[in-house]
Short mmCIF file of C-alpha atoms in Angstrom, two decimals:
data_model
loop_
_atom_site.label_atom_id
_atom_site.label_comp_id
_atom_site.label_asym_id
_atom_site.label_seq_id
_atom_site.Cartn_x
_atom_site.Cartn_y
_atom_site.Cartn_z
CA TYR Y 1 -13.36 -10.03 5.39
CA THR Y 2 -12.98 -13.51 6.78
CA GLN Y 3 -10.37 -15.86 8.09
CA GLY Y 4 -8.49 -17.83 5.43
CA GLY Y 5 -10.48 -21.04 5.77
CA ALA Y 6 -13.72 -19.27 5.03
CA ALA Y 7 -15.61 -19.71 1.80
CA THR Y 8 -15.19 -16.11 0.65
CA ALA Y 9 -11.39 -16.05 0.74
CA SER Y 10 -9.97 -15.23 -2.69
CA ASP Y 11 -6.83 -17.37 -2.75
CA VAL Y 12 -7.58 -20.77 -4.27
CA TYR Y 13 -4.67 -22.27 -2.34
CA LYS Y 14 -5.62 -21.27 1.18
CA GLY Y 15 -5.38 -24.25 3.48
CA ARG Y 16 -7.69 -24.81 6.43
CA SER Y 17 -5.06 -25.17 9.10
CA TYR Y 18 -1.53 -24.09 9.94
CA PRO Y 19 1.56 -26.04 11.08
CA PRO Y 20 3.01 -25.83 14.61
CA ALA Y 21 6.19 -24.42 13.07
CA LEU Y 22 4.26 -21.27 12.16
CA LEU Y 23 3.48 -20.50 15.80
CA ASP Y 24 7.08 -21.30 16.71
CA ALA Y 25 8.18 -18.69 14.16
CA VAL Y 26 5.69 -16.15 15.53
CA GLU Y 27 7.14 -16.58 19.01
CA ASN Y 28 10.72 -16.30 17.75
CA LEU Y 29 10.18 -13.23 15.61
CA ALA Y 30 7.88 -11.47 18.05
CA GLY Y 31 10.35 -12.17 20.85
CA ARG Y 32 7.75 -13.45 23.30
CA PRO Y 33 5.98 -16.73 24.12
CA LEU Y 34 2.35 -17.12 23.18
CA ARG Y 35 1.54 -18.82 26.47
CA GLY Y 36 -0.06 -16.23 28.68
CA ALA Y 37 0.13 -13.47 26.07
CA ARG Y 38 -2.96 -11.38 25.39
CA VAL Y 39 -3.76 -11.73 21.69
CA ALA Y 40 -6.56 -10.45 19.45
CA ASP Y 41 -7.12 -12.60 16.36
CA VAL Y 42 -8.79 -10.30 13.85
CA GLY Y 43 -10.94 -11.67 11.06
CA ALA Y 44 -11.20 -14.89 13.03
CA GLY Y 45 -13.84 -16.51 10.83
CA THR Y 46 -14.78 -19.93 12.16
CA GLY Y 47 -11.82 -19.87 14.55
CA ILE Y 48 -9.13 -21.96 12.89
CA ALA Y 49 -6.20 -19.73 13.87
CA THR Y 50 -7.86 -18.68 17.12
CA ALA Y 51 -8.09 -22.30 18.23
CA LEU Y 52 -4.38 -22.85 17.58
CA LEU Y 53 -3.43 -19.71 19.51
CA HIS Y 54 -5.70 -20.80 22.37
CA ALA Y 55 -4.18 -24.28 22.39
CA ARG Y 56 -0.71 -22.71 22.56
CA GLY Y 57 -1.77 -21.01 25.80
CA ALA Y 58 -2.52 -17.50 24.56
CA ASP Y 59 -5.18 -15.41 26.27
CA VAL Y 60 -6.96 -14.80 22.98
CA VAL Y 61 -10.03 -12.81 21.98
CA ALA Y 62 -11.47 -13.16 18.48
CA VAL Y 63 -12.68 -10.24 16.37
CA GLU Y 64 -15.06 -11.15 13.53
CA PRO Y 65 -17.42 -8.96 11.48
CA GLY Y 66 -19.60 -11.63 9.85
CA ALA Y 67 -22.72 -12.91 11.58
CA GLY Y 68 -22.53 -16.36 10.01
CA MET Y 69 -18.87 -16.83 10.82
CA ALA Y 70 -19.41 -15.54 14.35
CA ALA Y 71 -22.20 -18.05 14.91
CA GLU Y 72 -20.03 -20.93 13.69
CA PHE Y 73 -17.14 -19.67 15.84
CA ARG Y 74 -19.33 -19.71 18.95
CA ARG Y 75 -20.42 -23.27 18.21
CA SER Y 76 -16.86 -24.53 17.77
CA LEU Y 77 -15.10 -22.44 20.44
CA PRO Y 78 -17.71 -21.58 23.09
CA GLY Y 79 -15.08 -20.86 25.73
CA VAL Y 80 -13.16 -18.24 23.74
CA PRO Y 81 -14.41 -14.63 23.84
CA LEU Y 82 -15.59 -13.12 20.57
CA VAL Y 83 -16.41 -9.52 19.71
CA ARG Y 84 -17.92 -8.24 16.49
CA GLY Y 85 -15.79 -5.80 14.54
CA ASP Y 86 -13.09 -5.50 11.90
CA GLY Y 87 -9.55 -4.27 11.46
CA ASN Y 88 -10.56 -0.88 10.12
CA ARG Y 89 -12.19 -0.01 13.44
CA LEU Y 90 -10.99 -2.36 16.15
CA PRO Y 91 -13.30 -2.76 19.16
CA LEU Y 92 -10.24 -2.84 21.41
CA ALA Y 93 -8.77 -0.41 23.93
CA THR Y 94 -5.79 1.79 23.12
CA ALA Y 95 -2.35 0.34 23.98
CA SER Y 96 -4.04 -2.76 25.36
CA LEU Y 97 -2.37 -5.69 23.58
CA PRO Y 98 1.09 -7.08 22.86
CA LEU Y 99 -0.06 -9.07 19.81
CA LEU Y 100 -2.57 -8.63 16.97
CA THR Y 101 -2.88 -11.53 14.53
CA TYR Y 102 -4.47 -11.64 11.08
CA ALA Y 103 -4.62 -15.16 9.64
CA GLN Y 104 -5.25 -14.54 5.95
CA SER Y 105 -7.56 -11.63 6.68
CA TRP Y 106 -5.39 -8.50 6.56
CA HIS Y 107 -5.92 -8.06 2.81
CA TRP Y 108 -9.63 -7.47 3.47
CA THR Y 109 -8.79 -4.29 5.40
CA ASP Y 110 -8.06 -0.76 4.20
CA PRO Y 111 -4.43 -0.15 5.27
CA ALA Y 112 -5.07 3.58 5.50
CA ARG Y 113 -7.37 2.73 8.41
CA SER Y 114 -6.14 -0.64 9.69
CA VAL Y 115 -2.49 0.40 10.11
CA PRO Y 116 -3.32 3.37 12.39
CA GLU Y 117 -5.73 1.13 14.30
CA ALA Y 118 -2.99 -1.43 14.87
CA VAL Y 119 -0.65 1.33 16.06
CA ARG Y 120 -3.36 2.53 18.44
CA VAL Y 121 -4.19 -0.86 19.95
CA LEU Y 122 -0.67 -2.29 20.27
CA ARG Y 123 1.52 -1.54 23.22
CA PRO Y 124 5.05 -0.22 22.51
CA GLY Y 125 7.06 -3.27 21.55
CA GLY Y 126 3.91 -5.14 20.55
CA ALA Y 127 3.65 -6.92 17.22
CA LEU Y 128 1.21 -6.99 14.33
CA VAL Y 129 1.38 -10.55 12.96
CA LEU Y 130 0.10 -11.29 9.45
CA TRP Y 131 0.21 -14.56 7.55
CA TRP Y 132 -1.06 -16.21 4.38
CA ASN Y 133 -1.10 -19.80 3.15
CA THR Y 134 0.08 -19.84 -0.46
CA GLY Y 135 0.48 -22.66 -2.93
CA ALA Y 136 4.06 -23.90 -3.31
CA LEU Y 137 4.39 -23.17 -7.02
CA ASP Y 138 7.74 -24.97 -7.26
CA VAL Y 139 5.80 -28.22 -6.77
CA PRO Y 140 4.91 -29.33 -10.33
CA TRP Y 141 1.30 -30.41 -9.78
CA VAL Y 142 0.53 -27.24 -7.81
CA ALA Y 143 1.95 -25.08 -10.60
CA ASP Y 144 0.02 -27.08 -13.20
CA GLN Y 145 -3.22 -26.59 -11.26
CA ALA Y 146 -2.54 -22.86 -10.95
CA ARG Y 147 -2.16 -22.61 -14.72
CA ARG Y 148 -5.41 -24.50 -15.28
CA VAL Y 149 -7.26 -22.19 -12.89
CA GLU Y 150 -5.84 -19.15 -14.68
CA ARG Y 151 -6.81 -20.48 -18.10
CA HIS Y 152 -10.35 -21.26 -16.95
CA PHE Y 153 -11.14 -18.20 -14.83
CA GLY Y 154 -8.77 -15.57 -16.21
CA PRO Y 155 -5.42 -14.04 -15.23
CA ASP Y 156 -6.80 -12.25 -12.17
CA SER Y 157 -8.11 -15.44 -10.59
CA LEU Y 158 -5.01 -16.29 -8.54
CA VAL Y 159 -4.00 -14.33 -5.47
CA ALA Y 160 -0.83 -15.95 -4.22
CA THR Y 161 -0.28 -13.60 -1.27
CA ASN Y 162 -0.82 -10.05 -0.18
CA GLY Y 163 2.33 -10.10 1.90
CA ASP Y 164 4.34 -7.88 -0.45
CA ALA Y 165 1.65 -5.22 -0.60
CA SER Y 166 1.18 -5.37 3.15
CA GLY Y 167 4.89 -5.04 3.75
CA ALA Y 168 4.99 -1.95 1.55
CA ALA Y 169 2.05 -0.40 3.40
CA LEU Y 170 3.64 -1.06 6.77
CA ALA Y 171 7.06 0.12 5.61
CA GLY Y 172 5.40 3.42 4.80
CA ARG Y 173 4.83 3.67 8.53
CA SER Y 174 8.53 3.13 9.21
CA GLY Y 175 8.33 5.41 12.23
CA HIS Y 176 5.97 2.94 13.85
CA PHE Y 177 7.05 -0.55 12.77
CA ALA Y 178 10.14 -2.70 12.30
CA LEU Y 179 9.45 -5.51 9.83
CA ALA Y 180 10.53 -9.16 9.78
CA ARG Y 181 9.51 -11.90 7.33
CA HIS Y 182 9.67 -15.65 7.36
CA THR Y 183 8.36 -18.51 5.23
CA VAL Y 184 7.19 -21.83 6.64
CA ARG Y 185 6.69 -24.73 4.25
CA TRP Y 186 4.31 -27.47 5.23
CA SER Y 187 2.22 -30.19 3.66
CA ARG Y 188 -0.71 -32.43 4.41
CA ARG Y 189 -2.42 -35.41 2.81
CA VAL Y 190 -6.15 -35.12 2.20
CA PRO Y 191 -8.70 -37.14 0.20
CA LEU Y 192 -9.23 -35.93 -3.34
CA ASP Y 193 -12.84 -35.02 -2.53
CA THR Y 194 -11.66 -32.84 0.37
CA HIS Y 195 -9.12 -31.06 -1.81
CA LEU Y 196 -11.72 -30.34 -4.49
CA ALA Y 197 -14.30 -29.20 -1.94
CA ASN Y 198 -11.80 -26.78 -0.41
CA LEU Y 199 -10.74 -25.56 -3.85
CA GLY Y 200 -14.32 -25.03 -4.97
CA SER Y 201 -15.29 -23.12 -1.84
CA HIS Y 202 -13.24 -20.05 -2.67
CA SER Y 203 -14.62 -16.93 -4.24
CA VAL Y 204 -13.09 -17.31 -7.70
CA PHE Y 205 -15.38 -20.34 -8.12
CA LEU Y 206 -18.39 -18.70 -6.48
CA VAL Y 207 -18.35 -15.51 -8.52
CA HIS Y 208 -18.12 -17.35 -11.85
CA GLY Y 209 -21.23 -19.37 -11.15
CA GLU Y 210 -22.08 -23.00 -10.53
CA ALA Y 211 -21.84 -24.18 -14.13
CA SER Y 212 -18.33 -22.81 -14.62
CA ALA Y 213 -17.13 -24.11 -11.26
CA THR Y 214 -18.60 -27.57 -11.87
CA ALA Y 215 -16.99 -27.81 -15.30
CA PHE Y 216 -13.58 -26.94 -13.87
CA LEU Y 217 -13.81 -29.25 -10.86
CA THR Y 218 -14.99 -32.17 -13.00
CA ALA Y 219 -12.00 -31.78 -15.30
CA GLU Y 220 -9.68 -31.16 -12.34
CA ARG Y 221 -10.73 -34.44 -10.75
CA ARG Y 222 -9.48 -36.26 -13.87
CA HIS Y 223 -6.17 -34.38 -13.83
CA LEU Y 224 -5.54 -35.11 -10.16
CA ARG Y 225 -6.55 -38.77 -10.45
CA ALA Y 226 -3.68 -39.16 -12.90
CA VAL Y 227 -1.25 -37.60 -10.43
CA PHE Y 228 -2.66 -39.21 -7.27
CA PRO Y 229 -4.14 -42.56 -8.35
CA ASP Y 230 -4.76 -43.60 -4.73
CA GLY Y 231 -7.17 -40.67 -4.34
CA VAL Y 232 -5.08 -38.90 -1.66
CA VAL Y 233 -3.68 -35.46 -2.54
CA GLU Y 234 -0.46 -34.25 -0.94
CA GLU Y 235 -0.98 -30.49 -0.66
CA THR Y 236 2.11 -28.33 -0.16
CA TYR Y 237 1.91 -24.78 1.16
CA ASP Y 238 4.23 -21.93 2.01
CA VAL Y 239 3.03 -19.74 4.86
CA ASP Y 240 4.19 -16.18 4.24
CA LEU Y 241 4.64 -14.63 7.70
CA LEU Y 242 5.07 -10.89 8.23
CA ILE Y 243 5.67 -9.45 11.70
CA ALA Y 244 5.62 -5.70 12.27
CA THR Y 245 6.88 -4.71 15.71
CA ARG Y 246 5.66 -1.40 17.08
CA SER Y 247 8.48 0.92 18.08
#
C-alpha cells in the first residue's frame, strides 16, 4: 500500500496535501500536542503527511514498504528516519509509541493483522489515527465528475472512503479502542493540467489502460473548461478522520 498521494491509490479524489486544520483536529481528538510526540507514519509513500507531522514538531519515523516510494521519500526528506515495513507487521517495538498515523493507507492493510499490530505498538492511551481525503460530493461539479468516472470505468471505480469499514473493524476491538470521528472540509485552487494529472495518476485509470484513460481525460478537459474557463480548478475535499484511542 502507499500514501494517498501515490500513483497506486484507488480513490480518484485523493488530494496531494492536507490542511492545517486536520492536524489541529488530530491534536484535539488525541488529547496531546504533536510537538515533541513520537509518531510513526505508516504507508508514508513520498512523505506528504510525514513532512506535515515533522513541520508540526513531531518526532516522526516513516514506515514504507515500497522501494520506489522509499527512494523518493529519502530524496525529499533526507533528515527524517525511514524504515521499510507495513502495517500488517510493523517494524516497531511493543508499547513504544503514543501515535500511529495512516494517511490514506490503512485500507491497504489486513485489519485482522494490522489492528493487533497497532494494539501491540501503541502505549496505553495512545492513538491510532486514520484519515482519507474524499471528494465533496455536495459540490455540483465534483458530483458530476464522479458520475462521469462511474459511467466510463464502471460502478466499482469510485472509492469515496474506507472510514466506515475501518470504524467497524476497530469497533470489533471495543476492548482495545475508543473511537472518535471528525470531518475537515478544505479546498485548493490548481491549474486544470495539474488536476487532470492527479486524477489520471490513480489506479482506476492505470488498470483500464492508456487508451481508456486518455479518452476520459480528453473529454474531461472539455467538461472542466466549461466550468472553469480561466483554467484554474477549485478542488473541494472532505478529510474523514478516525481516531482510535487505546484503552
